[in-house]
Amino acid sequence: MMKDKFDAWSPSRINDYDLCPRKSMYKHLWHLCSKCFQGEVKGGFGRPMRCTNCSASFEPQLGVRVSAADRGEQIHDAIRDYISGKSDVWYEEMNAVVHILDKWREEYRNGTVRLEYELGLTDKWAATGFFDKDVWLRLKLDLVYFPRDAGEAVVIDWKSGKYKSADEIKGSYDDALNLYSVGVLSLALSSATNSFLVFTDYGEIVSRPKGNLSLMDLRHWQWFWEKRAEPLMNDTIFATNPGWHCRNCDFSNKRGGPCEF
Ligand SMILES: [Zn+2]
């Protein structure tokens, strides 16, 4: 049975929904294959993803489909394994952040760092399993640091590829960094949280005022995200929102997709 309504959301779902509700339906609700437009892509969350019709394979990543050979994925994995001490595989794209990686590798040895932390929250902002029935928001955090004194927690999101200034991408850094901090603070494991994007190729660290939150700000931002997620969670129609982005959309008419645009 094809679902007609979302039961959980994530940053990538909100992003896609804001751009075009119809696209978010094809991609995140129907899991429609973007190669044959017939089958459903099954798997994911760490398991291989394949189309049930044409067997095309997709990279398992939360809400994002990229080719298996994607360089960014390899670097992402290498960063994770370097910090955890699992391997010393190195790419030249990591040179700009060597000092940052070494710092977190040290903290990881101290037991204060979690990597690829999967955070499931209910609609009351209580912790739940990532795949539990009552999961309402899923966040996957590349790195979280919980200091032993329950002081300020730190979230890091690794970004590979082109660095875009905050002006270029308007409020989307604010959104992401704020939501990571809201998620972590909701766990009540720290009194404050600050979130950062690190552009690994450039060694560029991005922070935003909205990413730096204390428990006093928490209820305000939880409410903000409840309102923000409401249209996506209640939508059953998923209208198209045609625009420049149709050129890059896997489900567009031009690419043989089911969309009228
Ligand atoms: Zn297919």
mmCIF file of C-alpha atoms and ligand atoms in Angstrom:
data_model
loop_
_atom_site.group_PDB
_atom_site.id
_atom_site.type_symbol
_atom_site.label_atom_id
_atom_site.label_comp_id
_atom_site.label_asym_id
_atom_site.label_seq_id
_atom_site.Cartn_x
_atom_site.Cartn_y
_atom_site.Cartn_z
ATOM 1 C CA MET A 1 0.000 0.000 0.000
ATOM 2 C CA MET A 2 1.356 3.359 -1.076
ATOM 3 C CA LYS A 3 1.303 5.825 1.790
ATOM 4 C CA ASP A 4 -0.472 9.131 1.142
ATOM 5 C CA LYS A 5 0.827 11.082 4.142
ATOM 6 C CA PHE A 6 4.176 11.471 5.884
ATOM 7 C CA ASP A 7 4.510 10.056 9.379
ATOM 8 C CA ALA A 8 7.982 11.483 9.996
ATOM 9 C CA TRP A 9 10.124 14.319 8.727
ATOM 10 C CA SER A 10 13.813 15.150 8.439
ATOM 11 C CA PRO A 11 15.850 18.164 7.285
ATOM 12 C CA SER A 12 16.145 16.801 3.744
ATOM 13 C CA ARG A 13 12.389 16.171 3.540
ATOM 14 C CA ILE A 14 11.643 19.723 4.628
ATOM 15 C CA ASN A 15 14.146 21.081 2.086
ATOM 16 C CA ASP A 16 12.630 19.098 -0.758
ATOM 17 C CA TYR A 17 9.114 19.931 0.368
ATOM 18 C CA ASP A 18 9.862 23.666 0.469
ATOM 19 C CA LEU A 19 11.216 23.456 -3.059
ATOM 20 C CA CYS A 20 8.369 21.345 -4.448
ATOM 21 C CA PRO A 21 5.810 19.294 -2.504
ATOM 22 C CA ARG A 22 5.321 16.953 -5.494
ATOM 23 C CA LYS A 23 9.002 16.126 -5.623
ATOM 24 C CA SER A 24 9.041 15.300 -1.920
ATOM 25 C CA MET A 25 6.104 12.939 -2.509
ATOM 26 C CA TYR A 26 7.832 11.053 -5.336
ATOM 27 C CA LYS A 27 11.100 10.859 -3.508
ATOM 28 C CA HIS A 28 10.324 10.443 0.167
ATOM 29 C CA LEU A 29 6.773 9.071 0.286
ATOM 30 C CA TRP A 30 6.579 6.842 -2.786
ATOM 31 C CA HIS A 31 10.333 6.160 -2.955
ATOM 32 C CA LEU A 32 9.811 6.197 -6.694
ATOM 33 C CA CYS A 33 12.771 4.982 -8.740
ATOM 34 C CA SER A 34 14.324 7.905 -10.632
ATOM 35 C CA LYS A 35 15.658 5.583 -13.352
ATOM 36 C CA CYS A 36 12.581 3.667 -14.513
ATOM 37 C CA PHE A 37 9.775 5.564 -12.702
ATOM 38 C CA GLN A 38 7.999 2.219 -12.213
ATOM 39 C CA GLY A 39 9.449 0.552 -9.156
ATOM 40 C CA GLU A 40 9.931 1.502 -5.549
ATOM 41 C CA VAL A 41 13.391 1.963 -4.065
ATOM 42 C CA LYS A 42 13.669 -0.348 -1.064
ATOM 43 C CA GLY A 43 16.319 -0.542 1.614
ATOM 44 C CA GLY A 44 18.302 2.371 2.972
ATOM 45 C CA PHE A 45 19.347 3.404 6.464
ATOM 46 C CA GLY A 46 22.642 1.577 6.082
ATOM 47 C CA ARG A 47 21.296 -1.245 3.907
ATOM 48 C CA PRO A 48 21.678 -1.409 0.113
ATOM 49 C CA MET A 49 18.930 0.392 -1.793
ATOM 50 C CA ARG A 50 17.507 -1.124 -4.962
ATOM 51 C CA CYS A 51 14.594 -0.522 -7.289
ATOM 52 C CA THR A 52 11.973 -3.292 -7.119
ATOM 53 C CA ASN A 53 11.428 -3.004 -10.876
ATOM 54 C CA CYS A 54 14.708 -2.256 -12.681
ATOM 55 C CA SER A 55 17.169 -3.213 -9.894
ATOM 56 C CA ALA A 56 19.053 0.090 -10.204
ATOM 57 C CA SER A 57 21.026 0.597 -7.008
ATOM 58 C CA PHE A 58 21.115 3.765 -4.956
ATOM 59 C CA GLU A 59 23.476 4.947 -2.268
ATOM 60 C CA PRO A 60 21.954 4.458 1.184
ATOM 61 C CA GLN A 61 21.836 7.899 2.697
ATOM 62 C CA LEU A 62 19.036 9.532 4.566
ATOM 63 C CA GLY A 63 16.765 11.046 1.963
ATOM 64 C CA VAL A 64 19.512 11.675 -0.573
ATOM 65 C CA ARG A 65 20.322 9.527 -3.557
ATOM 66 C CA VAL A 66 23.724 9.773 -5.110
ATOM 67 C CA SER A 67 25.732 7.388 -7.253
ATOM 68 C CA ALA A 68 27.642 4.675 -5.393
ATOM 69 C CA ALA A 69 31.010 6.049 -6.514
ATOM 70 C CA ASP A 70 30.314 9.490 -5.110
ATOM 71 C CA ARG A 71 33.534 11.106 -3.913
ATOM 72 C CA GLY A 72 31.832 13.035 -1.147
ATOM 73 C CA GLU A 73 30.557 9.796 0.403
ATOM 74 C CA GLN A 74 34.036 8.304 0.411
ATOM 75 C CA ILE A 75 35.490 11.351 2.113
ATOM 76 C CA HIS A 76 32.635 11.374 4.600
ATOM 77 C CA ASP A 77 33.374 7.749 5.482
ATOM 78 C CA ALA A 78 37.113 8.382 5.659
ATOM 79 C CA ILE A 79 36.565 11.266 8.091
ATOM 80 C CA ARG A 80 34.364 9.107 10.302
ATOM 81 C CA ASP A 81 36.865 6.246 10.309
ATOM 82 C CA TYR A 82 39.814 8.552 10.941
ATOM 83 C CA ILE A 83 38.165 10.162 13.974
ATOM 84 C CA SER A 84 37.155 6.800 15.416
ATOM 85 C CA GLY A 85 40.669 5.471 14.794
ATOM 86 C CA LYS A 86 39.243 2.646 12.691
ATOM 87 C CA SER A 87 41.414 3.541 9.711
ATOM 88 C CA ASP A 88 43.931 6.111 8.508
ATOM 89 C CA VAL A 89 42.689 6.236 4.923
ATOM 90 C CA TRP A 90 43.373 9.774 3.756
ATOM 91 C CA TYR A 91 42.183 11.865 0.815
ATOM 92 C CA GLU A 92 43.845 15.102 -0.208
ATOM 93 C CA GLU A 93 40.439 16.768 0.187
ATOM 94 C CA MET A 94 40.892 16.283 3.946
ATOM 95 C CA ASN A 95 44.139 18.291 4.142
ATOM 96 C CA ALA A 96 42.356 21.543 4.924
ATOM 97 C CA VAL A 97 40.717 20.077 8.028
ATOM 98 C CA VAL A 98 43.519 17.909 9.423
ATOM 99 C CA HIS A 99 43.754 19.944 12.645
ATOM 100 C CA ILE A 100 39.992 19.709 13.154
ATOM 101 C CA LEU A 101 39.966 15.951 12.590
ATOM 102 C CA ASP A 102 42.905 15.440 14.946
ATOM 103 C CA LYS A 103 41.144 17.405 17.656
ATOM 104 C CA TRP A 104 38.016 15.260 17.408
ATOM 105 C CA ARG A 105 40.048 12.063 17.157
ATOM 106 C CA GLU A 106 41.557 12.992 20.494
ATOM 107 C CA GLU A 107 38.123 13.687 22.000
ATOM 108 C CA TYR A 108 36.811 10.429 20.593
ATOM 109 C CA ARG A 109 39.521 8.612 22.551
ATOM 110 C CA ASN A 110 38.240 10.392 25.654
ATOM 111 C CA GLY A 111 34.807 8.919 25.024
ATOM 112 C CA THR A 112 32.993 12.237 24.637
ATOM 113 C CA VAL A 113 32.245 12.037 20.899
ATOM 114 C CA ARG A 114 29.551 10.113 19.040
ATOM 115 C CA LEU A 115 29.738 9.624 15.290
ATOM 116 C CA GLU A 116 26.831 9.289 12.864
ATOM 117 C CA TYR A 117 24.481 9.735 15.749
ATOM 118 C CA GLU A 118 20.935 8.790 14.752
ATOM 119 C CA LEU A 119 18.429 10.748 16.721
ATOM 120 C CA GLY A 120 14.722 9.861 16.669
ATOM 121 C CA LEU A 121 12.210 12.171 18.344
ATOM 122 C CA THR A 122 8.471 11.930 18.938
ATOM 123 C CA ASP A 123 6.082 14.826 18.296
ATOM 124 C CA LYS A 124 6.502 15.654 21.993
ATOM 125 C CA TRP A 125 10.272 15.951 21.445
ATOM 126 C CA ALA A 126 10.969 12.839 23.479
ATOM 127 C CA ALA A 127 13.709 10.442 22.417
ATOM 128 C CA THR A 128 12.570 7.338 20.562
ATOM 129 C CA GLY A 129 14.073 4.727 18.266
ATOM 130 C CA PHE A 130 15.041 5.849 14.780
ATOM 131 C CA PHE A 131 12.614 3.303 13.318
ATOM 132 C CA ASP A 132 10.021 3.177 16.081
ATOM 133 C CA LYS A 133 6.346 3.664 15.265
ATOM 134 C CA ASP A 134 6.122 6.978 17.112
ATOM 135 C CA VAL A 135 9.169 8.542 15.431
ATOM 136 C CA TRP A 136 8.236 12.015 14.155
ATOM 137 C CA LEU A 137 11.612 13.618 13.412
ATOM 138 C CA ARG A 138 14.782 11.877 12.313
ATOM 139 C CA LEU A 139 18.146 13.599 12.566
ATOM 140 C CA LYS A 140 21.436 12.077 11.569
ATOM 141 C CA LEU A 141 24.342 13.967 13.090
ATOM 142 C CA ASP A 142 27.838 13.442 11.717
ATOM 143 C CA LEU A 143 29.503 14.225 15.032
ATOM 144 C CA VAL A 144 28.203 15.144 18.463
ATOM 145 C CA TYR A 145 30.371 16.088 21.413
ATOM 146 C CA PHE A 146 28.902 15.752 24.890
ATOM 147 C CA PRO A 147 31.265 17.314 27.462
ATOM 148 C CA ARG A 148 31.574 15.423 30.745
ATOM 149 C CA ASP A 149 30.358 18.418 32.747
ATOM 150 C CA ALA A 150 27.066 18.547 30.759
ATOM 151 C CA GLY A 151 28.143 21.976 29.438
ATOM 152 C CA GLU A 152 27.827 23.062 25.831
ATOM 153 C CA ALA A 153 27.403 20.177 23.394
ATOM 154 C CA VAL A 154 28.779 20.565 19.866
ATOM 155 C CA VAL A 155 27.337 19.232 16.611
ATOM 156 C CA ILE A 156 29.442 19.039 13.449
ATOM 157 C CA ASP A 157 28.065 18.463 9.969
ATOM 158 C CA TRP A 158 30.755 17.693 7.364
ATOM 159 C CA LYS A 159 30.144 19.233 3.948
ATOM 160 C CA SER A 160 32.194 18.191 0.972
ATOM 161 C CA GLY A 161 32.225 20.026 -2.342
ATOM 162 C CA LYS A 162 31.727 23.660 -3.138
ATOM 163 C CA TYR A 163 31.585 26.173 -0.322
ATOM 164 C CA LYS A 164 28.629 28.508 -0.578
ATOM 165 C CA SER A 165 28.489 31.687 1.449
ATOM 166 C CA ALA A 166 25.573 32.282 3.782
ATOM 167 C CA ASP A 167 24.303 34.998 1.414
ATOM 168 C CA GLU A 168 24.182 32.587 -1.492
ATOM 169 C CA ILE A 169 21.955 30.078 0.212
ATOM 170 C CA LYS A 170 19.890 32.464 2.345
ATOM 171 C CA GLY A 171 18.473 30.926 5.507
ATOM 172 C CA SER A 172 19.235 27.286 4.948
ATOM 173 C CA TYR A 173 22.373 27.214 7.141
ATOM 174 C CA ASP A 174 20.342 28.766 9.934
ATOM 175 C CA ASP A 175 17.662 26.116 9.557
ATOM 176 C CA ALA A 176 20.006 23.154 9.601
ATOM 177 C CA LEU A 177 22.193 24.379 12.443
ATOM 178 C CA ASN A 178 19.201 25.411 14.521
ATOM 179 C CA LEU A 179 17.460 22.081 14.057
ATOM 180 C CA TYR A 180 20.549 20.053 15.023
ATOM 181 C CA SER A 181 20.825 22.057 18.238
ATOM 182 C CA VAL A 182 17.102 21.748 18.984
ATOM 183 C CA GLY A 183 17.345 17.974 18.512
ATOM 184 C CA VAL A 184 20.329 17.569 20.803
ATOM 185 C CA LEU A 185 18.964 19.896 23.506
ATOM 186 C CA SER A 186 15.672 18.010 23.473
ATOM 187 C CA LEU A 187 17.589 14.965 24.722
ATOM 188 C CA ALA A 188 18.382 16.931 27.900
ATOM 189 C CA LEU A 189 22.001 15.739 27.813
ATOM 190 C CA SER A 190 23.446 19.258 27.811
ATOM 191 C CA SER A 191 22.488 22.748 28.943
ATOM 192 C CA ALA A 192 23.466 24.385 25.653
ATOM 193 C CA THR A 193 24.359 23.271 22.145
ATOM 194 C CA ASN A 194 26.207 24.881 19.273
ATOM 195 C CA SER A 195 26.180 23.454 15.749
ATOM 196 C CA PHE A 196 28.681 23.959 12.935
ATOM 197 C CA LEU A 197 28.986 23.131 9.267
ATOM 198 C CA VAL A 198 32.526 22.299 8.228
ATOM 199 C CA PHE A 199 33.349 22.565 4.533
ATOM 200 C CA THR A 200 36.040 19.948 4.412
ATOM 201 C CA ASP A 201 37.661 20.962 1.094
ATOM 202 C CA TYR A 202 38.149 24.519 2.316
ATOM 203 C CA GLY A 203 38.575 24.131 6.064
ATOM 204 C CA GLU A 204 35.748 26.637 6.317
ATOM 205 C CA ILE A 205 33.703 26.487 9.521
ATOM 206 C CA VAL A 206 30.214 27.979 9.433
ATOM 207 C CA SER A 207 28.299 28.863 12.564
ATOM 208 C CA ARG A 208 25.106 30.870 12.865
ATOM 209 C CA PRO A 209 23.518 32.624 15.840
ATOM 210 C CA LYS A 210 20.436 30.398 15.503
ATOM 211 C CA GLY A 211 22.606 27.308 15.885
ATOM 212 C CA ASN A 212 23.777 28.344 19.334
ATOM 213 C CA LEU A 213 20.985 27.549 21.791
ATOM 214 C CA SER A 214 20.504 27.162 25.497
ATOM 215 C CA LEU A 215 17.708 25.350 27.296
ATOM 216 C CA MET A 216 15.944 28.687 27.736
ATOM 217 C CA ASP A 217 15.526 29.031 23.949
ATOM 218 C CA LEU A 218 14.469 25.448 23.446
ATOM 219 C CA ARG A 219 10.687 25.634 23.755
ATOM 220 C CA HIS A 220 10.525 28.594 21.351
ATOM 221 C CA TRP A 221 12.417 26.714 18.647
ATOM 222 C CA GLN A 222 10.592 23.458 19.206
ATOM 223 C CA TRP A 223 7.378 25.373 18.569
ATOM 224 C CA PHE A 224 8.904 26.969 15.456
ATOM 225 C CA TRP A 225 9.706 23.539 14.001
ATOM 226 C CA GLU A 226 6.317 22.101 14.951
ATOM 227 C CA LYS A 227 4.717 24.855 12.843
ATOM 228 C CA ARG A 228 7.293 24.458 10.089
ATOM 229 C CA ALA A 229 6.728 20.699 9.769
ATOM 230 C CA GLU A 230 2.945 20.951 9.892
ATOM 231 C CA PRO A 231 2.287 21.583 6.154
ATOM 232 C CA LEU A 232 4.473 18.641 5.158
ATOM 233 C CA MET A 233 3.011 16.316 7.776
ATOM 234 C CA ASN A 234 -0.625 17.184 6.911
ATOM 235 C CA ASP A 235 -0.357 17.357 3.122
ATOM 236 C CA THR A 236 -2.198 14.711 1.109
ATOM 237 C CA ILE A 237 -2.238 16.528 -2.251
ATOM 238 C CA PHE A 238 1.401 17.509 -2.853
ATOM 239 C CA ALA A 239 0.958 20.240 -5.443
ATOM 240 C CA THR A 240 3.714 20.876 -7.969
ATOM 241 C CA ASN A 241 5.778 24.018 -7.605
ATOM 242 C CA PRO A 242 7.367 24.520 -11.031
ATOM 243 C CA GLY A 243 10.440 26.727 -11.333
ATOM 244 C CA TRP A 244 14.126 26.798 -12.185
ATOM 245 C CA HIS A 245 14.706 23.726 -10.019
ATOM 246 C CA CYS A 246 12.704 21.545 -12.444
ATOM 247 C CA ARG A 247 15.812 21.416 -14.663
ATOM 248 C CA ASN A 248 17.646 19.486 -11.969
ATOM 249 C CA CYS A 249 14.714 17.368 -10.849
ATOM 250 C CA ASP A 250 14.969 13.593 -11.372
ATOM 251 C CA PHE A 251 11.192 13.333 -11.754
ATOM 252 C CA SER A 252 10.735 16.092 -14.347
ATOM 253 C CA ASN A 253 8.913 15.549 -17.617
ATOM 254 C CA LYS A 254 12.115 16.317 -19.540
ATOM 255 C CA ARG A 255 13.868 13.405 -17.882
ATOM 256 C CA GLY A 256 10.957 11.088 -18.620
ATOM 257 C CA GLY A 257 9.523 11.437 -15.155
ATOM 258 C CA PRO A 258 5.868 11.430 -14.094
ATOM 259 C CA CYS A 259 5.670 15.161 -13.319
ATOM 260 C CA GLU A 260 3.765 17.389 -15.783
ATOM 261 C CA PHE A 261 6.606 19.951 -15.688
HETATM 262 ZN ZN ZN B 1 13.676 1.369 -11.323
#
